Amino acid sequence: LDGTSISPNPATDLLTVHPPVNTAVSGVELLDLAGRKVMDLRSDDGGASYVAGVEGLPTGTYLVHVTVGAEQRLFRSVVVSAQ
């Protein structure tokens, strides 16, 4: 999944994942460091980007899990809750 970007990092309210153009993403999840799913990211633009509101999450490091067919990739993202 080369070309995938995550912004901003650190995030305070919204986290956005941009997969490469013309990539058929089947799911994007935010996981805690123990690998437990915290939330699914949603796409309102046909898969060009996936967004999650992270303002209520505890400050810490989370993993973004992107699935494209059988290929899965984890990205490290620091998420800071809004105070």
Coordinates of C-alpha atoms in Angstrom, one line a residue:
L1 CA 0.0 0.0 0.0
D2 CA 2.7 2.4 -0.9
G3 CA 1.5 5.9 -1.3
T4 CA -1.0 5.8 1.6
S5 CA -0.9 8.9 3.7
I6 CA -2.2 9.7 7.2
S7 CA -2.8 13.2 8.4
P8 CA -2.5 15.0 10.6
N9 CA 0.0 13.3 12.9
P10 CA -0.5 13.9 15.7
A11 CA -4.3 14.3 15.3
T12 CA -6.5 16.2 17.8
D13 CA -10.0 16.0 16.3
L14 CA -10.1 14.3 12.8
L15 CA -7.8 11.7 11.5
T16 CA -7.7 11.2 7.7
V17 CA -6.3 8.3 5.7
H18 CA -5.7 8.8 2.0
P19 CA -5.1 5.5 0.1
P20 CA -3.4 5.6 -3.3
V21 CA -5.6 6.6 -6.2
N22 CA -7.6 3.7 -7.8
T23 CA -7.1 1.4 -4.8
A24 CA -10.0 -0.8 -3.8
V25 CA -9.9 -0.4 -0.1
S26 CA -12.2 -2.8 1.7
G27 CA -11.7 -1.4 5.2
V28 CA -9.8 1.1 7.4
E29 CA -9.7 0.6 11.2
L30 CA -8.1 2.3 14.1
L31 CA -6.6 -0.1 16.6
D32 CA -5.1 0.3 20.0
L33 CA -1.5 -1.0 20.6
A34 CA -2.9 -4.3 21.9
G35 CA -4.5 -4.8 18.4
R36 CA -8.1 -4.2 19.6
K37 CA -10.4 -2.3 17.2
V38 CA -11.2 1.1 18.5
M39 CA -13.3 2.3 15.5
D40 CA -13.9 2.0 11.7
L41 CA -13.0 5.0 9.6
R42 CA -15.6 6.0 7.1
S43 CA -15.4 7.3 3.5
D44 CA -17.9 9.8 2.2
D45 CA -16.1 10.4 -1.1
G46 CA -16.1 7.0 -2.7
G47 CA -12.9 5.8 -1.1
A48 CA -10.6 8.7 -1.9
S49 CA -10.2 9.3 1.9
Y50 CA -11.3 7.7 5.2
V51 CA -12.0 9.9 8.2
A52 CA -12.6 9.3 12.0
G53 CA -13.3 11.7 14.8
V54 CA -10.7 11.1 17.4
E55 CA -11.4 13.9 19.9
G56 CA -12.8 11.5 22.5
L57 CA -10.0 9.1 22.5
P58 CA -7.4 8.9 25.2
T59 CA -4.0 10.5 24.3
G60 CA -1.7 7.8 22.9
T61 CA -0.4 5.9 20.0
Y62 CA -2.8 4.0 17.7
L63 CA -2.4 1.8 14.6
V64 CA -4.3 2.4 11.4
H65 CA -5.1 -0.9 9.7
V66 CA -5.9 -0.7 6.0
T67 CA -7.2 -3.7 4.1
V68 CA -7.1 -4.0 0.3
G69 CA -8.2 -7.5 -0.8
A70 CA -5.9 -9.9 1.0
E71 CA -3.2 -7.3 1.6
Q72 CA -3.1 -5.6 5.0
R73 CA -0.9 -2.9 6.3
L74 CA -0.4 -1.2 9.7
F75 CA 0.6 2.4 10.0
R76 CA 1.6 4.0 13.3
S77 CA -0.2 7.2 14.2
V78 CA -0.1 9.4 17.3
V79 CA -3.6 10.5 18.3
V80 CA -3.9 13.3 20.9
S81 CA -7.3 14.0 22.3
A82 CA -8.6 17.6 22.3
Q83 CA -8.5 19.1 25.8

